[in-house]
Short mmCIF file of C-alpha atoms and ligand atoms in Angstrom, two decimals:
data_model
loop_
_atom_site.label_atom_id
_atom_site.label_comp_id
_atom_site.label_asym_id
_atom_site.label_seq_id
_atom_site.Cartn_x
_atom_site.Cartn_y
_atom_site.Cartn_z
CA MET M 29 -81.39 -6.38 69.10
CA ALA M 30 -81.90 -5.74 65.37
CA THR M 31 -83.56 -8.50 63.33
CA PRO M 32 -80.96 -10.16 61.07
CA PRO M 33 -81.63 -9.37 57.38
CA SER M 34 -82.31 -13.05 56.63
CA LYS M 35 -85.29 -12.95 59.02
CA LEU M 36 -86.87 -9.82 57.47
CA ARG M 37 -89.97 -10.64 55.45
CA LYS M 38 -89.02 -10.47 51.79
CA VAL M 39 -91.03 -7.73 50.09
CA VAL M 40 -92.43 -8.85 46.75
CA ILE M 41 -91.55 -6.33 44.05
CA GLN M 42 -94.37 -5.61 41.65
CA ARG M 43 -94.28 -4.12 38.18
CA PRO M 44 -94.60 -0.32 37.99
CA LYS M 45 -98.09 1.15 37.60
CA GLY M 46 -99.25 1.41 33.99
CA THR M 47 -97.03 -1.43 32.71
CA GLN M 48 -97.85 -4.99 31.72
CA ASP M 49 -96.20 -8.43 31.66
CA LEU M 50 -96.89 -10.26 28.42
CA PHE M 51 -96.58 -14.03 28.33
CA GLY M 52 -98.23 -17.31 27.34
CA ASP M 53 -101.16 -17.25 24.91
CA GLU M 54 -101.39 -13.45 24.99
CA SER M 55 -97.76 -13.11 23.95
CA ALA M 56 -98.40 -15.64 21.15
CA ARG M 57 -101.33 -13.48 19.94
CA TRP M 58 -99.07 -10.39 19.88
CA GLU M 59 -96.42 -12.29 17.96
CA ALA M 60 -98.97 -13.36 15.34
CA VAL M 61 -100.28 -9.80 14.89
CA GLU M 62 -96.76 -8.33 14.73
CA ALA M 63 -95.87 -10.93 12.07
CA LEU M 64 -98.94 -9.95 10.03
CA CYS M 65 -97.98 -6.26 10.26
CA ARG M 66 -94.42 -6.98 9.14
CA LEU M 67 -95.67 -9.05 6.20
CA GLN M 68 -98.11 -6.37 5.01
CA PHE M 69 -95.51 -3.58 5.36
CA LYS M 70 -92.81 -5.55 3.54
CA ASN M 71 -95.26 -6.45 0.75
CA ALA M 72 -95.84 -2.72 0.26
CA GLY M 73 -92.09 -1.92 0.16
CA TYR M 74 -91.64 -0.57 3.73
CA GLN M 75 -88.35 -1.38 5.51
CA GLU M 76 -87.93 -1.78 9.24
CA ILE M 77 -86.13 0.87 11.29
CA ARG M 78 -85.11 0.43 14.95
CA THR M 79 -84.23 3.61 16.80
CA PRO M 80 -83.20 4.01 20.47
CA ALA M 81 -85.83 3.87 23.23
CA PHE M 82 -84.38 7.12 24.58
CA GLU M 83 -83.23 10.26 22.80
CA HIS M 84 -82.05 13.76 23.71
CA THR M 85 -85.00 15.53 25.37
CA GLU M 86 -84.58 18.43 22.97
CA LEU M 87 -85.59 16.20 20.06
CA PHE M 88 -89.07 15.78 21.50
CA GLU M 89 -89.28 19.41 22.64
CA ARG M 90 -88.51 20.62 19.12
CA GLY M 91 -90.22 17.74 17.30
CA VAL M 92 -93.44 16.96 19.15
CA GLY M 93 -93.74 20.54 20.54
CA GLU M 94 -93.11 22.14 23.92
CA ALA M 95 -96.75 23.20 24.32
CA THR M 96 -98.11 19.64 23.94
CA ASP M 97 -99.24 17.56 26.92
CA ILE M 98 -96.89 14.78 25.82
CA VAL M 99 -93.78 16.96 26.22
CA ASN M 100 -95.11 19.21 28.97
CA LYS M 101 -96.44 16.64 31.38
CA GLU M 102 -95.85 13.11 30.22
CA MET M 103 -92.19 12.53 29.44
CA TYR M 104 -89.87 10.36 31.53
CA THR M 105 -86.80 12.60 31.57
CA PHE M 106 -83.50 11.97 33.34
CA GLU M 107 -80.04 13.45 33.37
CA LYS M 108 -76.76 11.62 32.67
CA SER M 109 -73.39 13.37 32.29
CA GLU M 110 -75.17 16.72 32.23
CA ARG M 111 -77.29 15.66 29.27
CA ARG M 112 -81.08 15.57 29.42
CA LEU M 113 -82.47 12.37 27.98
CA SER M 114 -86.08 11.19 27.65
CA LEU M 115 -87.69 7.81 27.09
CA ARG M 116 -89.42 8.15 23.73
CA PRO M 117 -93.10 9.09 24.11
CA GLU M 118 -93.71 8.32 20.40
CA GLY M 119 -91.78 7.01 17.40
CA THR M 120 -91.88 9.70 14.70
CA ALA M 121 -89.36 12.16 16.19
CA GLY M 122 -86.69 9.42 16.55
CA VAL M 123 -87.30 8.14 13.01
CA VAL M 124 -86.97 11.69 11.64
CA ARG M 125 -83.78 12.22 13.67
CA SER M 126 -82.38 9.01 12.18
CA PHE M 127 -83.58 9.95 8.65
CA ILE M 128 -81.50 13.14 8.92
CA GLU M 129 -78.49 11.64 10.73
CA GLN M 130 -78.19 8.68 8.34
CA GLY M 131 -78.54 10.82 5.20
CA MET M 132 -81.72 9.07 4.02
CA GLY M 133 -82.64 12.31 2.22
CA ARG M 134 -80.21 11.12 -0.50
CA TRP M 135 -82.03 7.80 -0.98
CA PRO M 136 -84.45 7.34 -3.89
CA LYS M 137 -87.83 8.78 -2.96
CA PRO M 138 -90.10 7.85 -1.33
CA VAL M 139 -88.28 6.39 1.67
CA LYS M 140 -90.76 4.02 3.32
CA LEU M 141 -90.09 2.84 6.88
CA TYR M 142 -91.92 0.93 9.61
CA TYR M 143 -91.17 0.36 13.29
CA MET M 144 -92.55 -1.35 16.35
CA GLY M 145 -91.64 -1.04 19.99
CA PRO M 146 -92.38 0.33 23.45
CA MET M 147 -93.21 4.02 24.05
CA PHE M 148 -93.45 5.77 27.41
CA ARG M 149 -95.88 8.43 28.63
CA TYR M 150 -96.46 9.38 32.25
CA GLU M 151 -100.26 9.42 32.02
CA ARG M 152 -102.94 8.41 34.51
CA PRO M 153 -103.35 4.70 33.76
CA GLN M 154 -106.81 3.47 32.80
CA ALA M 155 -108.30 0.94 30.39
CA GLY M 156 -106.45 1.41 27.07
CA ARG M 157 -103.97 3.89 28.55
CA GLN M 158 -100.63 2.66 29.90
CA ARG M 159 -97.38 4.33 30.89
CA GLN M 160 -95.44 1.84 28.80
CA PHE M 161 -97.36 0.93 25.68
CA HIS M 162 -96.37 -0.39 22.26
CA GLN M 163 -96.73 1.23 18.89
CA VAL M 164 -96.48 -0.12 15.37
CA GLY M 165 -95.96 2.72 12.91
CA VAL M 166 -95.13 3.61 9.32
CA GLU M 167 -93.51 6.77 7.94
CA LEU M 168 -93.23 7.73 4.25
CA PHE M 169 -90.69 10.46 3.39
CA GLY M 170 -90.11 12.54 0.28
CA LEU M 171 -93.53 12.95 -1.34
CA ASP M 172 -96.34 15.43 -0.85
CA THR M 173 -98.89 13.71 -3.07
CA PRO M 174 -102.50 12.79 -2.21
CA ALA M 175 -101.61 9.28 -3.45
CA SER M 176 -99.02 8.86 -0.67
CA ASP M 177 -101.61 9.95 1.92
CA ALA M 178 -104.00 7.40 0.43
CA GLU M 179 -101.40 4.61 0.50
CA VAL M 180 -100.56 4.97 4.19
CA ILE M 181 -104.21 5.35 5.24
CA LEU M 182 -105.23 2.40 3.11
CA MET M 183 -102.49 0.25 4.66
CA ALA M 184 -103.89 0.88 8.14
CA MET M 185 -107.48 0.23 7.07
CA ARG M 186 -106.62 -2.99 5.22
CA LEU M 187 -104.53 -4.21 8.15
CA PHE M 188 -107.45 -3.69 10.52
CA GLU M 189 -109.89 -5.31 8.09
CA SER M 190 -107.64 -8.37 7.75
CA LEU M 191 -107.70 -8.67 11.55
CA GLY M 192 -111.50 -8.40 11.54
CA LEU M 193 -111.62 -5.33 13.83
CA PRO M 194 -115.17 -4.35 14.74
CA ASN M 195 -116.94 -0.95 14.49
CA LEU M 196 -114.10 1.11 13.03
CA SER M 197 -114.38 4.70 11.94
CA LEU M 198 -111.80 6.69 9.96
CA GLN M 199 -111.92 10.30 11.16
CA ILE M 200 -110.10 12.64 8.83
CA ASN M 201 -109.37 16.36 8.62
CA ASN M 202 -107.25 18.88 6.76
CA ILE M 203 -105.46 21.36 9.05
CA GLY M 204 -103.50 23.09 6.27
CA THR M 205 -100.05 24.59 6.56
CA ALA M 206 -98.71 26.76 9.40
CA ALA M 207 -99.63 29.82 7.31
CA CYS M 208 -103.23 28.59 6.82
CA ARG M 209 -103.49 28.02 10.56
CA GLU M 210 -102.55 31.58 11.51
CA THR M 211 -105.92 32.91 10.21
CA PHE M 212 -107.70 29.99 11.81
CA LYS M 213 -106.05 30.50 15.22
CA ALA M 214 -106.92 34.21 15.19
CA GLY M 215 -110.55 33.48 14.24
CA LEU M 216 -110.86 30.75 16.88
CA LYS M 217 -109.49 33.05 19.58
CA VAL M 218 -112.02 35.76 18.72
CA ARG M 219 -114.90 33.27 19.05
CA VAL M 220 -113.61 31.61 22.24
CA GLN M 221 -112.69 34.90 23.97
CA PRO M 222 -116.16 35.53 25.56
CA TYR M 223 -115.97 32.10 27.28
CA LEU M 224 -112.32 32.31 28.35
CA SER M 225 -113.02 32.46 32.09
CA GLN M 226 -115.16 29.28 31.86
CA LEU M 227 -112.40 27.20 30.27
CA CYS M 228 -110.14 24.84 32.26
CA ALA M 229 -106.73 26.16 33.37
CA ASP M 230 -104.99 24.16 30.61
CA CYS M 231 -107.19 25.64 27.88
CA GLN M 232 -106.62 29.14 29.24
CA THR M 233 -102.88 28.54 28.79
CA ARG M 234 -103.44 26.93 25.38
CA TYR M 235 -105.48 30.00 24.33
CA ASP M 236 -102.19 31.93 24.26
CA SER M 237 -99.58 29.25 23.63
CA ASN M 238 -101.31 26.94 21.14
CA PRO M 239 -105.02 27.69 20.50
CA LEU M 240 -105.52 24.70 18.17
CA ARG M 241 -104.74 22.39 21.08
CA MET M 242 -107.86 23.68 22.91
CA LEU M 243 -110.02 21.59 20.56
CA ASP M 244 -108.24 18.44 21.77
CA CYS M 245 -109.16 19.09 25.45
CA LYS M 246 -110.84 16.16 27.20
CA ASN M 247 -112.62 18.41 29.74
CA THR M 248 -116.41 18.13 29.19
CA ALA M 249 -117.07 21.79 30.14
CA CYS M 250 -114.53 22.95 27.54
CA GLN M 251 -115.93 20.54 24.95
CA SER M 252 -119.45 21.91 25.44
CA ILE M 253 -118.14 25.44 24.84
CA TYR M 254 -116.38 24.36 21.64
CA GLY M 255 -119.65 22.65 20.65
CA LEU M 256 -121.63 25.92 20.79
CA PRO M 257 -123.30 26.75 17.45
CA ASP M 258 -121.29 29.92 16.66
CA ILE M 259 -117.96 28.15 17.35
CA GLN M 260 -119.03 25.02 15.47
CA GLN M 261 -120.13 27.10 12.50
CA PHE M 262 -116.68 28.67 12.43
CA LEU M 263 -114.95 25.27 12.76
CA GLN M 264 -116.92 23.75 9.88
CA THR M 265 -115.57 26.21 7.34
CA ASP M 266 -112.41 25.04 5.62
CA PHE M 267 -109.89 27.79 6.38
CA THR M 268 -107.01 26.23 4.45
CA SER M 269 -105.49 27.45 1.17
CA GLU M 270 -106.80 26.38 -2.24
CA ALA M 271 -103.77 24.12 -2.73
CA CYS M 272 -104.37 22.36 0.63
CA GLN M 273 -108.07 21.95 -0.17
CA ALA M 274 -107.27 20.50 -3.61
CA HIS M 275 -104.79 18.03 -2.05
CA PHE M 276 -107.41 16.92 0.46
CA ALA M 277 -110.15 16.61 -2.19
CA GLN M 278 -107.92 14.35 -4.29
CA LEU M 279 -107.16 12.15 -1.29
CA LEU M 280 -110.88 11.83 -0.52
CA SER M 281 -111.64 10.95 -4.14
CA ILE M 282 -109.14 8.04 -3.98
CA LEU M 283 -110.72 6.83 -0.71
CA ASP M 284 -114.19 7.14 -2.30
CA ALA M 285 -113.11 5.16 -5.35
CA LEU M 286 -111.78 2.40 -3.07
CA LYS M 287 -114.97 2.50 -0.98
CA VAL M 288 -113.04 3.32 2.20
CA PRO M 289 -115.62 4.98 4.46
CA TYR M 290 -114.51 8.08 6.41
CA GLN M 291 -115.95 10.94 8.42
CA ARG M 292 -114.71 14.50 8.02
CA ASN M 293 -114.10 15.65 11.60
CA PHE M 294 -113.38 19.38 11.81
CA MET M 295 -112.51 19.04 15.50
CA LEU M 296 -109.66 16.63 14.82
CA VAL M 297 -106.37 18.48 15.41
CA ARG M 298 -104.25 15.69 17.03
CA GLY M 299 -102.14 16.04 20.18
CA LEU M 300 -98.74 16.61 18.53
CA ASP M 301 -97.54 19.85 16.96
CA TYR M 302 -95.81 18.62 13.81
CA TYR M 303 -98.84 18.02 11.60
CA THR M 304 -99.67 19.82 8.35
CA LYS M 305 -102.55 19.21 5.91
CA THR M 306 -104.00 15.70 6.33
CA VAL M 307 -104.60 14.35 9.85
CA PHE M 308 -106.57 11.23 10.76
CA GLU M 309 -107.51 8.84 13.53
CA ILE M 310 -109.06 5.41 13.37
CA THR M 311 -111.42 4.85 16.28
CA SER M 312 -113.59 1.97 17.45
CA THR M 313 -116.74 2.22 19.54
CA ASN M 314 -115.64 -1.06 21.18
CA LEU M 315 -112.70 0.72 22.86
CA GLY M 316 -114.40 2.93 25.48
CA ALA M 317 -113.00 6.35 26.43
CA GLN M 318 -109.57 5.81 24.83
CA ASN M 319 -111.15 5.03 21.48
CA ALA M 320 -108.31 5.74 18.99
CA VAL M 321 -106.54 2.61 17.84
CA CYS M 322 -104.43 4.52 15.29
CA GLY M 323 -103.50 8.14 14.64
CA GLY M 324 -101.36 9.96 12.14
CA GLY M 325 -101.01 12.58 9.49
CA ARG M 326 -98.77 14.58 7.25
CA TYR M 327 -95.80 16.48 8.69
CA ASN M 328 -94.23 18.44 5.85
CA THR M 329 -91.90 20.67 7.86
CA LEU M 330 -90.65 18.41 10.67
CA VAL M 331 -87.54 17.12 8.84
CA GLU M 332 -86.50 20.68 8.07
CA ASP M 333 -87.43 21.93 11.56
CA LEU M 334 -85.04 19.32 12.99
CA GLY M 335 -82.20 20.47 10.73
CA GLY M 336 -82.66 18.17 7.74
CA PRO M 337 -83.34 18.83 4.06
CA GLU M 338 -86.81 20.01 2.99
CA THR M 339 -88.72 16.72 3.01
CA PRO M 340 -92.49 16.26 3.13
CA ALA M 341 -93.65 13.17 5.02
CA ILE M 342 -96.70 11.30 6.29
CA GLY M 343 -97.23 8.40 8.69
CA TRP M 344 -99.26 6.82 11.46
CA ALA M 345 -98.88 4.72 14.56
CA LEU M 346 -101.27 2.22 16.11
CA GLY M 347 -101.40 1.28 19.77
CA LEU M 348 -100.80 -2.47 20.07
CA GLU M 349 -102.53 -2.82 23.47
CA ARG M 350 -105.68 -1.20 22.05
CA LEU M 351 -105.42 -3.19 18.83
CA MET M 352 -105.04 -6.49 20.72
CA SER M 353 -108.12 -5.74 22.83
CA LEU M 354 -110.11 -5.62 19.58
CA VAL M 355 -108.60 -8.68 17.90
CA GLY M 356 -110.56 -11.89 18.50
CA ALA M 357 -109.14 -15.38 18.97
CA LEU M 358 -106.24 -16.19 16.66
CA PRO M 359 -105.39 -19.71 15.48
CA VAL M 360 -102.43 -21.10 17.42
CA LYS M 361 -100.26 -23.72 15.69
CA PRO M 362 -100.64 -26.92 17.75
CA LEU M 363 -97.72 -28.98 18.97
CA ASP M 364 -97.15 -31.55 16.20
CA TYR M 365 -95.02 -34.04 18.15
CA TYR M 366 -94.17 -34.69 21.79
CA ILE M 367 -91.27 -37.08 22.21
CA VAL M 368 -91.59 -39.38 25.24
CA THR M 369 -88.11 -40.73 25.90
CA ASP M 370 -85.24 -41.82 28.13
CA GLN M 371 -82.82 -41.68 25.15
CA HIS M 372 -82.12 -37.96 24.96
CA ALA M 373 -79.32 -37.87 22.38
CA ALA M 374 -81.46 -39.83 19.89
CA ALA M 375 -84.54 -37.77 20.80
CA PHE M 376 -82.80 -34.42 20.21
CA ASP M 377 -81.46 -35.68 16.89
CA LEU M 378 -84.97 -36.71 15.81
CA ALA M 379 -86.52 -33.45 17.04
CA GLU M 380 -84.01 -31.35 15.11
CA GLN M 381 -84.76 -33.20 11.88
CA LEU M 382 -88.52 -32.78 12.35
CA ARG M 383 -88.15 -29.08 13.24
CA ALA M 384 -86.11 -28.62 10.05
CA GLN M 385 -89.33 -29.71 8.29
CA HIS M 386 -91.18 -26.91 10.16
CA HIS M 387 -92.91 -29.15 12.69
CA ARG M 388 -93.44 -27.97 16.27
CA VAL M 389 -91.70 -30.58 18.43
CA GLU M 390 -91.01 -30.84 22.16
CA VAL M 391 -88.79 -33.40 23.85
CA ASP M 392 -89.67 -34.51 27.40
CA LEU M 393 -86.81 -33.49 29.70
CA SER M 394 -88.21 -34.68 33.03
CA GLY M 395 -86.54 -38.07 33.36
CA LYS M 396 -89.89 -39.35 34.73
CA GLY M 397 -91.59 -42.64 33.72
CA PHE M 398 -93.28 -42.85 30.30
CA GLY M 399 -96.78 -42.80 31.91
CA LYS M 400 -96.11 -39.36 33.46
CA GLN M 401 -94.54 -38.14 30.21
CA LEU M 402 -97.68 -39.19 28.29
CA GLU M 403 -99.82 -37.19 30.74
CA ARG M 404 -97.71 -34.12 30.00
CA ALA M 405 -98.12 -34.68 26.22
CA ALA M 406 -101.91 -34.76 26.69
CA LYS M 407 -101.81 -31.54 28.76
CA LEU M 408 -99.87 -29.81 25.98
CA ASN M 409 -102.48 -30.95 23.42
CA ALA M 410 -99.82 -32.62 21.29
CA THR M 411 -101.33 -34.04 18.13
CA GLN M 412 -98.94 -37.01 18.09
CA VAL M 413 -96.61 -38.65 20.58
CA LEU M 414 -93.39 -40.35 19.57
CA ILE M 415 -92.23 -42.91 22.11
CA LEU M 416 -88.49 -43.45 21.85
CA GLY M 417 -87.07 -45.99 24.29
CA GLU M 418 -83.82 -47.96 24.20
CA ALA M 419 -85.11 -50.64 21.77
CA GLU M 420 -86.63 -48.08 19.38
CA ALA M 421 -83.45 -45.96 19.36
CA LYS M 422 -81.38 -49.03 18.52
CA ASN M 423 -83.68 -49.90 15.56
CA GLY M 424 -84.05 -46.30 14.24
CA GLU M 425 -87.79 -46.29 14.85
CA VAL M 426 -90.44 -44.84 17.18
CA GLN M 427 -93.83 -45.83 18.51
CA LEU M 428 -96.22 -43.28 17.01
CA LYS M 429 -99.30 -42.61 19.12
CA ILE M 430 -102.19 -40.41 17.97
CA LEU M 431 -103.58 -38.98 21.20
CA ALA M 432 -107.12 -38.34 19.90
CA THR M 433 -107.69 -41.94 18.68
CA LYS M 434 -105.16 -43.71 20.93
CA ALA M 435 -103.98 -45.57 17.78
CA GLN M 436 -100.37 -46.71 18.13
CA SER M 437 -97.95 -48.16 15.55
CA VAL M 438 -94.23 -48.69 15.07
CA VAL M 439 -92.78 -46.36 12.45
CA PRO M 440 -89.16 -46.08 11.19
CA TYR M 441 -87.65 -42.54 11.31
CA SER M 442 -87.49 -42.42 7.51
CA GLN M 443 -91.27 -42.85 7.29
CA LEU M 444 -91.77 -39.95 9.74
CA PHE M 445 -89.78 -37.63 7.50
CA GLU M 446 -91.81 -38.68 4.45
CA ARG M 447 -95.13 -37.89 6.16
P1 HAM R 509 -100.55 9.25 18.89
O1 HAM R 509 -101.96 9.50 18.45
O2 HAM R 509 -100.04 10.03 20.03
O3 HAM R 509 -99.66 9.46 17.60
O4 HAM R 509 -100.40 7.71 19.22
C1 HAM R 509 -100.76 6.70 18.28
C2 HAM R 509 -101.53 5.59 18.96
O5 HAM R 509 -100.79 5.09 20.08
C3 HAM R 509 -102.86 6.01 19.57
O6 HAM R 509 -103.88 6.03 18.58
C4 HAM R 509 -103.09 4.92 20.60
O7 HAM R 509 -103.64 3.77 19.99
C5 HAM R 509 -101.69 4.61 21.07
N1 HAM R 509 -101.41 5.26 22.38
C6 HAM R 509 -101.02 6.52 22.59
N2 HAM R 509 -100.85 6.74 23.91
C7 HAM R 509 -101.14 5.59 24.55
C8 HAM R 509 -101.13 5.17 25.93
N3 HAM R 509 -100.78 5.96 26.91
N4 HAM R 509 -101.50 3.88 26.19
C9 HAM R 509 -101.84 3.03 25.19
N5 HAM R 509 -101.85 3.38 23.89
C10 HAM R 509 -101.50 4.63 23.56
C11 HAM R 509 -98.29 9.33 17.59
O8 HAM R 509 -97.66 8.84 18.49
C12 HAM R 509 -97.67 9.73 16.27
N6 HAM R 509 -96.22 9.52 16.37
C13 HAM R 509 -98.26 8.97 15.12
C14 HAM R 509 -97.66 9.36 13.81
C15 HAM R 509 -96.75 8.67 13.08
N7 HAM R 509 -97.93 10.48 13.14
C16 HAM R 509 -97.20 10.50 12.03
N8 HAM R 509 -96.47 9.40 11.99
#
């Protein structure tokens, strides 16, 4: 006889691999950091944009690039009503889609936007690499000036400094325009050709489809080939046009004047196809293998490539999980008042008035004796306890108890509000 369903052992469902539950103190830390980001972006004139967590797959194929690992291997794609949709692996493509669709090209320039939210990449999970992770990003549309590069880079650096992040390094490179890169790709292929059979299968494909991407390979054998003196010598020569070099030099001079330290990294090409001219990553030696906390760059043709008006742009995104692993302890606002009571209508009324004065207030809801309620107040580290029984409610007063000193006094409501 079959076992009735009620007798079957209930299987506990766990979260999918590469995802995280955020709660308690950790969630409070995230909230504080997100609030700081919002404040700094708003103070610099950036407005929030919220785009869907999924988009038409084609947007990422055309935007991020079909030859990239992100689009090739890592997207969560599904079909509904014969349409291919993908969970967003990054934020820029969706923001650009919205920029075009909402006619933001007609807004006064520059258009400055920021976003935060979950992104999805089907990668092998490890420390600092999740399948659902969170990005905070900024995008500036409409200007191709070194000053706009400097502004967005500076915003990231100042944000990290204000959070006291340790051992940061700004890696920066100029990869020029698509035209500049044609000569570079051809030269790179000539130099890599003798070693082609020793490269990993992915790099052998990249050699034909997207040679720049070879430099981004994580395979140590490939990296040692790209580190060979003749290839390095080739990589260290700036192959970009005079105009691209002048743009980059002006950006560096602003960073120098502001004493923002950076390292020119000729190997930095980034893992997405839309970049032109300036690219950068901010890394920390405290992060381990996945050491980039923030990455970005200029993408002067993406808006047009996706069907919009000719619009240069630049932006970056930081990974919140990686950022939070670098942020130390953050001050948490303590509970100002815990109301011990069996008079709930009066207690709620009092709590609302105190909260209107920006105090953190909790009302005991347990219906237990006052002794037990006081124990709970101590557990919550409440600075002060307000005891509100029948007699106090009738007289419009409370017994105010300071938990640290155990001092207790009778105080009328009005005096509480004046404090
Ligand atoms: P990205 O370098 O692919 O750039 O990602 C930006 C940041 O997201 C990384 O530096 C890292 O901190 C975090 N990140 C990426 N993948 C993962 C993962 N699997 N787990 C945890 N964190 C991760 C972009 O996404 C571009 N859209 C940035 C941009 C904006 N460029 C121009 N505008």
